PDB file of C-alpha atoms and ligand atoms in Angstrom:
ATOM      1  CA  MET A   1       4.956  26.839   7.909  1.00  0.00           C
ATOM      2  CA  ASN A   2       2.131  25.126   9.730  1.00  0.00           C
ATOM      3  CA  THR A   3       0.921  23.806   6.575  1.00  0.00           C
ATOM      4  CA  LEU A   4       4.233  22.291   5.676  1.00  0.00           C
ATOM      5  CA  ILE A   5       4.593  20.566   9.150  1.00  0.00           C
ATOM      6  CA  ILE A   6       1.104  19.153   8.669  1.00  0.00           C
ATOM      7  CA  PHE A   7       1.795  17.955   5.137  1.00  0.00           C
ATOM      8  CA  SER A   8       5.022  16.333   6.295  1.00  0.00           C
ATOM      9  CA  PHE A   9       3.261  14.464   9.077  1.00  0.00           C
ATOM     10  CA  PHE A  10       0.679  13.147   6.565  1.00  0.00           C
ATOM     11  CA  VAL A  11       3.370  11.959   4.190  1.00  0.00           C
ATOM     12  CA  ALA A  12       5.344  10.212   6.931  1.00  0.00           C
ATOM     13  CA  ALA A  13       2.157   8.594   8.217  1.00  0.00           C
ATOM     14  CA  ALA A  14       0.845   7.576   4.845  1.00  0.00           C
ATOM     15  CA  VAL A  15      -1.091   4.326   4.731  1.00  0.00           C
ATOM     16  CA  ALA A  16       0.175   3.054   8.108  1.00  0.00           C
ATOM     17  CA  HIS A  17      -2.255   5.182   9.855  1.00  0.00           C
ATOM     18  CA  PRO A  18      -5.847   3.803  10.259  1.00  0.00           C
ATOM     19  CA  ALA A  19      -7.080   6.976   8.549  1.00  0.00           C
ATOM     20  CA  PHE A  20      -5.117   5.909   5.399  1.00  0.00           C
ATOM     21  CA  GLN A  21      -6.217   2.224   5.585  1.00  0.00           C
ATOM     22  CA  LEU A  22      -9.838   3.513   5.426  1.00  0.00           C
ATOM     23  CA  ARG A  23      -9.065   5.436   2.248  1.00  0.00           C
ATOM     24  CA  ILE A  24      -8.400   2.388   0.184  1.00  0.00           C
ATOM     25  CA  PRO A  25     -10.544  -0.704  -0.344  1.00  0.00           C
ATOM     26  CA  ASN A  26     -10.123  -3.409   2.165  1.00  0.00           C
ATOM     27  CA  GLY A  27      -7.304  -1.382   3.717  1.00  0.00           C
ATOM     28  CA  GLN A  28      -7.440  -3.298   6.951  1.00  0.00           C
ATOM     29  CA  GLN A  29      -7.667  -6.703   5.222  1.00  0.00           C
ATOM     30  CA  VAL A  30      -4.682  -6.809   2.942  1.00  0.00           C
ATOM     31  CA  PRO A  31      -3.124 -10.174   2.703  1.00  0.00           C
ATOM     32  CA  ASP A  32       0.489 -10.671   4.042  1.00  0.00           C
ATOM     33  CA  PRO A  33       2.510 -11.966   1.018  1.00  0.00           C
ATOM     34  CA  CYS A  34       5.097 -13.508   3.442  1.00  0.00           C
ATOM     35  CA  ASN A  35       2.613 -15.333   5.674  1.00  0.00           C
ATOM     36  CA  ASP A  36      -0.467 -17.177   4.421  1.00  0.00           C
ATOM     37  CA  GLY A  37      -3.548 -16.203   6.183  1.00  0.00           C
ATOM     38  CA  GLN A  38      -2.079 -13.035   7.939  1.00  0.00           C
ATOM     39  CA  ILE A  39      -2.973  -9.461   7.462  1.00  0.00           C
ATOM     40  CA  TRP A  40      -0.510  -6.695   6.461  1.00  0.00           C
ATOM     41  CA  LEU A  41      -1.730  -3.569   8.272  1.00  0.00           C
ATOM     42  CA  ALA A  42       1.076  -1.340   7.273  1.00  0.00           C
ATOM     43  CA  VAL A  43      -0.004  -1.439   3.652  1.00  0.00           C
ATOM     44  CA  GLY A  44       2.396   1.324   2.513  1.00  0.00           C
ATOM     45  CA  HIS A  45       5.460  -0.146   4.147  1.00  0.00           C
ATOM     46  CA  TYR A  46       8.032  -2.849   3.422  1.00  0.00           C
ATOM     47  CA  ASP A  47       8.392  -3.536   6.989  1.00  0.00           C
ATOM     48  CA  PRO A  48       5.142  -4.108   8.825  1.00  0.00           C
ATOM     49  CA  ASP A  49       6.705  -3.394  12.222  1.00  0.00           C
ATOM     50  CA  HIS A  50       8.392  -0.153  11.219  1.00  0.00           C
ATOM     51  CA  HIS A  51       5.692   2.061   9.951  1.00  0.00           C
ATOM     52  CA  THR A  52       7.472   5.381   9.524  1.00  0.00           C
ATOM     53  CA  LEU A  53      10.419   3.972   7.484  1.00  0.00           C
ATOM     54  CA  GLN A  54      10.886   2.816   3.832  1.00  0.00           C
ATOM     55  CA  LYS A  55       7.715   3.028   1.762  1.00  0.00           C
ATOM     56  CA  ASN A  56       6.778   0.554  -0.873  1.00  0.00           C
ATOM     57  CA  PRO A  57       5.705   1.528  -4.434  1.00  0.00           C
ATOM     58  CA  PHE A  58       2.014   1.585  -3.572  1.00  0.00           C
ATOM     59  CA  ALA A  59       2.643   4.179  -0.869  1.00  0.00           C
ATOM     60  CA  LEU A  60       4.498   6.353  -3.355  1.00  0.00           C
ATOM     61  CA  ALA A  61       1.744   6.050  -5.898  1.00  0.00           C
ATOM     62  CA  PHE A  62      -0.938   6.765  -3.246  1.00  0.00           C
ATOM     63  CA  ARG A  63       0.925   9.875  -2.338  1.00  0.00           C
ATOM     64  CA  THR A  64       1.430  10.956  -6.007  1.00  0.00           C
ATOM     65  CA  ASN A  65      -2.376  10.550  -6.523  1.00  0.00           C
ATOM     66  CA  GLY A  66      -3.148  13.038  -3.623  1.00  0.00           C
ATOM     67  CA  LEU A  67      -3.669  10.377  -0.942  1.00  0.00           C
ATOM     68  CA  GLN A  68      -6.936   9.325  -2.647  1.00  0.00           C
ATOM     69  CA  TRP A  69      -8.227   6.170  -4.179  1.00  0.00           C
ATOM     70  CA  ASN A  70      -9.752   6.647  -7.617  1.00  0.00           C
ATOM     71  CA  ALA A  71      -9.551   5.072 -11.063  1.00  0.00           C
ATOM     72  CA  THR A  72      -6.109   6.322 -11.766  1.00  0.00           C
ATOM     73  CA  LEU A  73      -4.579   4.650  -8.760  1.00  0.00           C
ATOM     74  CA  CYS A  74      -6.877   1.696  -9.039  1.00  0.00           C
ATOM     75  CA  GLN A  75      -5.787   0.878 -12.632  1.00  0.00           C
ATOM     76  CA  GLN A  76      -1.983   1.063 -11.854  1.00  0.00           C
ATOM     77  CA  ASP A  77       0.011  -1.918 -11.011  1.00  0.00           C
ATOM     78  CA  SER A  78       2.358  -0.368  -8.482  1.00  0.00           C
ATOM     79  CA  ASP A  79       4.264  -3.437  -7.445  1.00  0.00           C
ATOM     80  CA  GLY A  80       4.701  -4.728 -11.101  1.00  0.00           C
ATOM     81  CA  ASP A  81       3.233  -8.188 -10.351  1.00  0.00           C
ATOM     82  CA  GLY A  82       0.752  -8.111 -13.323  1.00  0.00           C
ATOM     83  CA  LYS A  83      -2.348  -7.386 -11.228  1.00  0.00           C
ATOM     84  CA  THR A  84      -3.833  -3.820 -10.811  1.00  0.00           C
ATOM     85  CA  ASN A  85      -4.024  -2.274  -7.435  1.00  0.00           C
ATOM     86  CA  GLY A  86      -7.766  -2.548  -7.729  1.00  0.00           C
ATOM     87  CA  GLU A  87      -7.586  -6.203  -8.609  1.00  0.00           C
ATOM     88  CA  GLU A  88      -5.423  -6.903  -5.600  1.00  0.00           C
ATOM     89  CA  LEU A  89      -7.578  -4.766  -3.196  1.00  0.00           C
ATOM     90  CA  GLY A  90     -10.886  -6.283  -4.221  1.00  0.00           C
ATOM     91  CA  ASP A  91     -12.058  -3.272  -6.496  1.00  0.00           C
ATOM     92  CA  PRO A  92     -11.579  -4.742  -9.975  1.00  0.00           C
ATOM     93  CA  ASN A  93     -13.892  -2.239 -11.637  1.00  0.00           C
ATOM     94  CA  CYS A  94     -12.396   0.711  -9.764  1.00  0.00           C
ATOM     95  CA  ILE A  95     -15.692   1.799  -8.404  1.00  0.00           C
ATOM     96  CA  TRP A  96     -15.071   1.921  -4.672  1.00  0.00           C
ATOM     97  CA  THR A  97     -15.496   4.948  -2.619  1.00  0.00           C
ATOM     98  CA  VAL A  98     -14.440   5.720   0.940  1.00  0.00           C
ATOM     99  CA  GLY A  99     -17.005   4.007   3.326  1.00  0.00           C
ATOM    100  CA  ALA A 100     -18.458   1.691   0.702  1.00  0.00           C
ATOM    101  CA  THR A 101     -18.241  -2.151   0.895  1.00  0.00           C
ATOM    102  CA  PRO A 102     -15.601  -3.312  -1.759  1.00  0.00           C
ATOM    103  CA  GLU A 103     -16.946  -5.727  -4.494  1.00  0.00           C
ATOM    104  CA  GLN A 104     -14.528  -8.460  -3.393  1.00  0.00           C
ATOM    105  CA  ALA A 105     -12.128  -9.379  -0.632  1.00  0.00           C
ATOM    106  CA  ALA A 106      -8.460  -8.297  -1.117  1.00  0.00           C
ATOM    107  CA  SER A 107      -6.643 -11.015  -3.063  1.00  0.00           C
ATOM    108  CA  GLY A 108      -3.149  -9.571  -2.866  1.00  0.00           C
ATOM    109  CA  HIS A 109      -0.871  -6.784  -1.671  1.00  0.00           C
ATOM    110  CA  PRO A 110      -0.749  -3.744  -3.999  1.00  0.00           C
ATOM    111  CA  GLY A 111       2.863  -2.685  -2.999  1.00  0.00           C
ATOM    112  CA  LEU A 112       4.658  -5.954  -2.611  1.00  0.00           C
ATOM    113  CA  CYS A 113       4.910  -8.428  -5.571  1.00  0.00           C
ATOM    114  CA  ASN A 114       2.988 -11.536  -4.898  1.00  0.00           C
ATOM    115  CA  PRO A 115       3.153 -14.378  -5.125  1.00  0.00           C
ATOM    116  CA  ARG A 116       6.693 -13.881  -3.873  1.00  0.00           C
ATOM    117  CA  GLY A 117       9.265 -14.718  -6.431  1.00  0.00           C
ATOM    118  CA  SER A 118       6.952 -14.052  -9.407  1.00  0.00           C
ATOM    119  CA  CYS A 119       8.380 -10.625 -10.431  1.00  0.00           C
ATOM    120  CA  ALA A 120      11.573 -10.346 -12.571  1.00  0.00           C
ATOM    121  CA  ASP A 121      13.179  -7.389 -10.701  1.00  0.00           C
ATOM    122  CA  GLU A 122      12.083  -8.275  -7.079  1.00  0.00           C
ATOM    123  CA  THR A 123      13.978  -6.443  -4.453  1.00  0.00           C
ATOM    124  CA  PHE A 124      11.957  -6.658  -1.377  1.00  0.00           C
ATOM    125  CA  TYR A 125      12.510  -9.690   0.842  1.00  0.00           C
ATOM    126  CA  CYS A 126      10.276 -11.107   3.506  1.00  0.00           C
ATOM    127  CA  GLY A 127      11.390 -10.502   7.046  1.00  0.00           C
ATOM    128  CA  CYS A 128      13.334  -7.569   6.293  1.00  0.00           C
ATOM    129  CA  HIS A 129      13.658  -4.759   8.870  1.00  0.00           C
ATOM    130  CA  GLY A 130      13.682  -0.923   9.050  1.00  0.00           C
ATOM    131  CA  ASN A 131      15.399   0.849   6.072  1.00  0.00           C
ATOM    132  CA  ASN A 132      17.123  -2.447   4.813  1.00  0.00           C
ATOM    133  CA  CYS A 133      14.123  -3.819   2.940  1.00  0.00           C
ATOM    134  CA  ILE A 134      15.358  -3.491  -0.631  1.00  0.00           C
ATOM    135  CA  HIS A 135      18.150  -5.435  -2.169  1.00  0.00           C
ATOM    136  CA  LYS A 136      19.797  -3.519  -5.041  1.00  0.00           C
TER     137      LYS A 136
HETATM  138  C1  NAG B 201      -7.357  10.873  -9.253  1.00  0.00           C
HETATM  139  O1  NAG B 201      -6.947  11.743  -8.444  1.00  0.00           O
HETATM  140  C2  NAG B 201      -5.824  12.382  -8.889  1.00  0.00           C
HETATM  141  C3  NAG B 201      -5.306  13.436  -7.878  1.00  0.00           C
HETATM  142  O2  NAG B 201      -6.395  14.373  -7.464  1.00  0.00           O
HETATM  143  C4  NAG B 201      -6.124  13.075 -10.125  1.00  0.00           C
HETATM  144  O3  NAG B 201      -4.926  13.703 -10.685  1.00  0.00           O
HETATM  145  C5  NAG B 201      -6.664  12.199 -11.146  1.00  0.00           C
HETATM  146  O4  NAG B 201      -7.039  12.845 -12.361  1.00  0.00           O
HETATM  147  C6  NAG B 201      -7.861  11.418 -10.638  1.00  0.00           C
HETATM  148  N1  NAG B 201      -8.190  10.456 -11.498  1.00  0.00           N
HETATM  149  C7  NAG B 201      -9.462  10.334 -11.891  1.00  0.00           C
HETATM  150  C8  NAG B 201      -9.824   9.226 -12.891  1.00  0.00           C
HETATM  151  O5  NAG B 201     -10.361  10.975 -11.498  1.00  0.00           O
HETATM  152 CA1   CA B 202      -0.009  -5.375  -8.446  1.00  0.00          CA
END
């Protein structure tokens, strides 16, 4: 029972929590695809201001991968924009480990197609709120 509660909390807080940002390369320096020069701290979320609501594809992949960064998650292209999660987060060779300095700065967001408008089946839209972040 206690284990279930703790697990549920971790899933709810995935990637928004600073502890999760520190588990991915450049997790506190992910560019905001909607606003040039800004940082998107809630890396796992569609709405950067509503951290516990709708998760983006990178958050789901991170959870599926046991909440850990490794070559499997690094080589995936969770948001489908043609760049791997590692390429977007500055770990193009998938060698980063927790606490290490990434090879490069983050160049894109791993859970939100960027540049905006470059993906065929784009459903997320900038400026969305809460649980209404995906157009079907
Ligand atoms: C990454 O971690 C996941 C979850 O533990 C595991 O299933 C997968 O095999 C790992 N990938 C590599 C390349 O070690
Ligand atoms: Ca990508």
